Coordinates of C-alpha atoms in Angstrom, one line a residue:
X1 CA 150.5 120.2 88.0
X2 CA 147.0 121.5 87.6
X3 CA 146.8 122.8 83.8
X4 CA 144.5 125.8 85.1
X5 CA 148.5 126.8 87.0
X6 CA 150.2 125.9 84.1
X7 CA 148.6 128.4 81.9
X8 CA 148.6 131.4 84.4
X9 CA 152.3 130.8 84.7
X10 CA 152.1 131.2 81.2
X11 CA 150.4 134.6 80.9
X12 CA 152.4 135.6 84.1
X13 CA 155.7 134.8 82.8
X14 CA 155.4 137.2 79.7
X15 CA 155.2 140.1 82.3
X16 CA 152.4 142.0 80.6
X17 CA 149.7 144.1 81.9
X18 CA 150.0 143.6 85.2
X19 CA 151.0 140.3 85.4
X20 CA 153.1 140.5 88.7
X21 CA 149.9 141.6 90.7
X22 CA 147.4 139.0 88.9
X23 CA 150.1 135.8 89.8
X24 CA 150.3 136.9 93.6
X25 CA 146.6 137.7 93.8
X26 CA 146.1 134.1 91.7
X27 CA 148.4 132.4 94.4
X28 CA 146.9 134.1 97.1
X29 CA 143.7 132.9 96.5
X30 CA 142.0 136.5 95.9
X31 CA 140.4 135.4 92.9
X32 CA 138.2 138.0 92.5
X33 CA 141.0 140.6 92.5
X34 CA 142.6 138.9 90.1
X35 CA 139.8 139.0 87.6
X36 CA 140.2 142.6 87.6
X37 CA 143.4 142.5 86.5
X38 CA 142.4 140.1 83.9
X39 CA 139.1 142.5 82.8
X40 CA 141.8 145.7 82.6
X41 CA 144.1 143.3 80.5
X42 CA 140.8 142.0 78.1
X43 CA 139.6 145.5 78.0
X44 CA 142.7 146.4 76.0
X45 CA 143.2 143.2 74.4
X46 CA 139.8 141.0 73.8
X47 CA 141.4 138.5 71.6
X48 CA 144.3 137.4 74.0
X49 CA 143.9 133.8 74.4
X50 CA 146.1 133.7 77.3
X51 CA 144.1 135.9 79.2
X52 CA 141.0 134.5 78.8
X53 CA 142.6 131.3 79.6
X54 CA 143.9 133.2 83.1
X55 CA 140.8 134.5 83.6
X56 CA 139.1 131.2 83.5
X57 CA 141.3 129.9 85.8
X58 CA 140.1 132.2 87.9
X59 CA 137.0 132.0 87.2
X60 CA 136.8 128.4 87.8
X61 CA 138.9 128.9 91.1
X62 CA 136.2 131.1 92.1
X63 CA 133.3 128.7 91.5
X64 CA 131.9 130.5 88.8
X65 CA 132.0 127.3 86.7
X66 CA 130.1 128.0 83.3
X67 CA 131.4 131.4 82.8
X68 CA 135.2 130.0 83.1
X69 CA 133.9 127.5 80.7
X70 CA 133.4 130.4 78.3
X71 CA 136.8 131.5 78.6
X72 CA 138.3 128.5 78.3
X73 CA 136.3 128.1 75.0
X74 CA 138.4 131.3 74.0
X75 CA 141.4 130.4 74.9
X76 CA 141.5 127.3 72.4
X77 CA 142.3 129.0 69.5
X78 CA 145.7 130.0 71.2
X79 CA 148.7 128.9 68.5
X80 CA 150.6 127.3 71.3
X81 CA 150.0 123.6 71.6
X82 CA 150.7 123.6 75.4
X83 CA 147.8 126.4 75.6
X84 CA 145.4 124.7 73.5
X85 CA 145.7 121.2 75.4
X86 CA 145.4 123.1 78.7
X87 CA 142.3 124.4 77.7
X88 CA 140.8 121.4 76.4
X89 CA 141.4 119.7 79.6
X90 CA 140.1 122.7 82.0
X91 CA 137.2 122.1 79.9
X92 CA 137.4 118.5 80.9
X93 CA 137.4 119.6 84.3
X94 CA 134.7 121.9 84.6
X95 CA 132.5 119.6 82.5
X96 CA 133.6 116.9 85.1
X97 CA 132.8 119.3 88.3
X98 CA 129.4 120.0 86.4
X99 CA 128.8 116.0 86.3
X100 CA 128.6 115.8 82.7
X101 CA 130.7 112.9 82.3
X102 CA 130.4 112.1 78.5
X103 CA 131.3 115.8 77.4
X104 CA 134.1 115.9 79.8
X105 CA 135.9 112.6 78.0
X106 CA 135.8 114.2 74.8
X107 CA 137.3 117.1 75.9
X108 CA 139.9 115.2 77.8
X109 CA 140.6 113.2 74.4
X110 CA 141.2 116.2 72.7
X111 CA 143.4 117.1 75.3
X112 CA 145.4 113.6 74.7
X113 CA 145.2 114.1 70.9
X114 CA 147.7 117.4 71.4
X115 CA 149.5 116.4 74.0
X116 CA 149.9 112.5 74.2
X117 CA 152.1 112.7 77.6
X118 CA 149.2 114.5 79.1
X119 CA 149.0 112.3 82.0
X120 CA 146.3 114.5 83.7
X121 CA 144.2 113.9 81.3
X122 CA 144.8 110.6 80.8
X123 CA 143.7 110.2 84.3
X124 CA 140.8 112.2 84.7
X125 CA 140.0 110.7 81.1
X126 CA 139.9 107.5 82.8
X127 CA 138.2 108.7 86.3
X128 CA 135.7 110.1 83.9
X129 CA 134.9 106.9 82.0
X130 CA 134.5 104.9 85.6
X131 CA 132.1 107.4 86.8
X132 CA 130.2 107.5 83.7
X133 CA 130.1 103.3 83.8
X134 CA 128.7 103.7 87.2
X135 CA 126.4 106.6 86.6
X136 CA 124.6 104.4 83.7
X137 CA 125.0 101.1 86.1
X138 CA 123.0 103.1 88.8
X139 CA 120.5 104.6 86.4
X140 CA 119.8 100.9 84.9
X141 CA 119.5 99.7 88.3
X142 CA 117.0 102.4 89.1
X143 CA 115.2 101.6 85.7
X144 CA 114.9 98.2 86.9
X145 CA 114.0 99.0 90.7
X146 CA 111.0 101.4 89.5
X147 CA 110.1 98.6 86.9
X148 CA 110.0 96.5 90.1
X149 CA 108.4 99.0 91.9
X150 CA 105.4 99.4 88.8
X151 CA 105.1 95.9 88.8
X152 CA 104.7 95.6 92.5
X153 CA 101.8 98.1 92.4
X154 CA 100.5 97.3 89.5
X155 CA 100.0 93.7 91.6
X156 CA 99.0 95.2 94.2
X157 CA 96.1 97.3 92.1
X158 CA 95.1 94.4 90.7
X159 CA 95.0 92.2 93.9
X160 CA 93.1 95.5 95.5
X161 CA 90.3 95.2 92.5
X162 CA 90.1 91.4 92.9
X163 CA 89.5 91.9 96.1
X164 CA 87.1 95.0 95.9
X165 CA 85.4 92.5 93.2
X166 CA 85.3 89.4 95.7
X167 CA 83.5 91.8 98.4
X168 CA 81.0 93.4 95.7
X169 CA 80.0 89.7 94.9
X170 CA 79.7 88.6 97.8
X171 CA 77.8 92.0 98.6
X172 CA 75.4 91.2 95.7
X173 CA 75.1 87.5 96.8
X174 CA 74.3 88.6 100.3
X175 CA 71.5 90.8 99.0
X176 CA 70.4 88.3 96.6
X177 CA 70.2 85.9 100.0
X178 CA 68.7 88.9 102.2
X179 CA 65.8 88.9 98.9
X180 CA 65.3 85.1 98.3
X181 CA 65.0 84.8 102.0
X182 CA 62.6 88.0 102.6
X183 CA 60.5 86.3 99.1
X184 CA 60.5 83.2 101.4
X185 CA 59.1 85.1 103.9
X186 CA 56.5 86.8 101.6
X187 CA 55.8 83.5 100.1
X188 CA 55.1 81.8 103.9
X189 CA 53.3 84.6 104.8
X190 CA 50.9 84.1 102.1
X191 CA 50.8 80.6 102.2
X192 CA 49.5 81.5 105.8
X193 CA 46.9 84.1 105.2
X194 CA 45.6 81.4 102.7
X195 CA 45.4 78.4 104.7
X196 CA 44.0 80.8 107.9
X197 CA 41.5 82.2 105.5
X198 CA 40.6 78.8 103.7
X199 CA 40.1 77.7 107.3
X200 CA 37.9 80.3 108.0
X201 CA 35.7 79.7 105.0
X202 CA 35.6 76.0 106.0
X203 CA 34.6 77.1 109.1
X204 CA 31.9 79.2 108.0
X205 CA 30.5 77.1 105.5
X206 CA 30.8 74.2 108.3
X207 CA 28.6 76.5 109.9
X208 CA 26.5 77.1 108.0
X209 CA 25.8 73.5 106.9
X210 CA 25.4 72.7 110.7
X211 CA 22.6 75.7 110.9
X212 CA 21.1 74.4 107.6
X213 CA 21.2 70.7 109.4
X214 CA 19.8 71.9 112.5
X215 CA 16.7 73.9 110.7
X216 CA 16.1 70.9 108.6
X217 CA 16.0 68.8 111.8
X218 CA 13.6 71.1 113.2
X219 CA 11.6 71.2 110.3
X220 CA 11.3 68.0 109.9
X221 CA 10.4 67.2 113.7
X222 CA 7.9 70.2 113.6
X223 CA 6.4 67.7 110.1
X224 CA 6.4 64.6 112.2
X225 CA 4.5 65.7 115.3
X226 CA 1.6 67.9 113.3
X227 CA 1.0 65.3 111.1
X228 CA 0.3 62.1 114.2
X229 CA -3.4 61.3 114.0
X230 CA -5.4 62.0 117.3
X231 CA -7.4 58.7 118.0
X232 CA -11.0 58.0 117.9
X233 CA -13.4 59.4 120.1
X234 CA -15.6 56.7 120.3

């Protein structure tokens, strides 16, 4: 039997405050009627552990999981051993429903400690522990899926730099080819205005050897024929 049912049969069996109307409201499943009850009862007597415990119960029935956690924090000081382990192990639970595992075994343990037929708690203890083994198996296997996952991009960053490295230098060597050739270019170019010019100038001063050649030639015939003697008249 659930310990949050154990402990309002508790309460309800003392017949206090309206404890006829909170049991069938419990077991009806008007939770929130209930806790009216419980308030009216609290309002009188703010220190009775059982119905803070009751209240949690329905609290936690309700859903409203941390505040039943509160009263279930109150009701631990109850004098009866019964009371005390069924709070410690409603704690249990609600840490449980809340998914914090490692709070809800210590709680269950405590339950144990008082109660070592507790079999409840010796279950949930144990459903607890499992869950908690896988919860940290599944967090080390997501530790090492996103150390997978870093190394896998940092591998891929570093392929993408090689890469972006490979094109720059080939990039660079392309422009260094695009220069040498162009300087190439220059170069012949230059070669070409040299040799057309240096042809030129031979040209010219083949020219103008030829005209000196010629005028020399003339000169010289213009030398021979004035200087023929004209024969004797005799």
């Amino acid at each position: 039997m659930h310990k949050a049912i154990l402990g309002l049969i508790c309460l309800l069996s003392l017949n206090l405050w309206g404890g006829d109307d909170a049991r069938r409201l419990y077991e009806a499943g008007q939770y929130n009627d209930a806790l009216q009850i419980y308030d009216q009862i609290l309002a009188k007597h703010p220190d009775w552990e059982e119905a803070h415990f009751g209240r949690g119960a329905a609290l936690y029935k309700a859903g409203q999981i941390e505040e039943a956690m509160r009263e279930f924090e109150q009701a631990i000081p109850s004098k009866d051993p019964q009371q005390k382990a069924a709070a410690f192990y409603n704690l249990g639970n609600a840490f449980l429903k809340n998914q914090k595992l490692q709070e809800s075994m210590q709680f269950y343990k405590r339950a144990i400690q008082i109660d070592p037929r507790d079999f409840d708690a010796k279950h949930n203890y144990e459903l607890a522990r499992r869950l908690l083994k896988q919860q940290q198996q599944q967090q080390q296997q997501q530790q090492q899926q996103n150390q997978q996952n870093q190394d896998r991009e940092k591998q891929d960053r570093q392929q993408q730099q090689n890469q972006d490295q490979q094109k720059q230098d080939q990039k660079k060597k392309s422009q260094q080819q695009d220069q040498q050739r162009q300087d190439q270019q220059q170069q012949s170019r230059e070669k070409q205005t040299e040799e057309q010019k240096s042809r030129e100038e031979a040209a010219q001063i083949l020219d103008a050897l030829k005209d000196n050649e010629k005028k020399m030639m003339q000169e010289r015939m213009k030398t021979k024929y004035s200087g023929i003697k004209k024969e004797k008249d005799w």
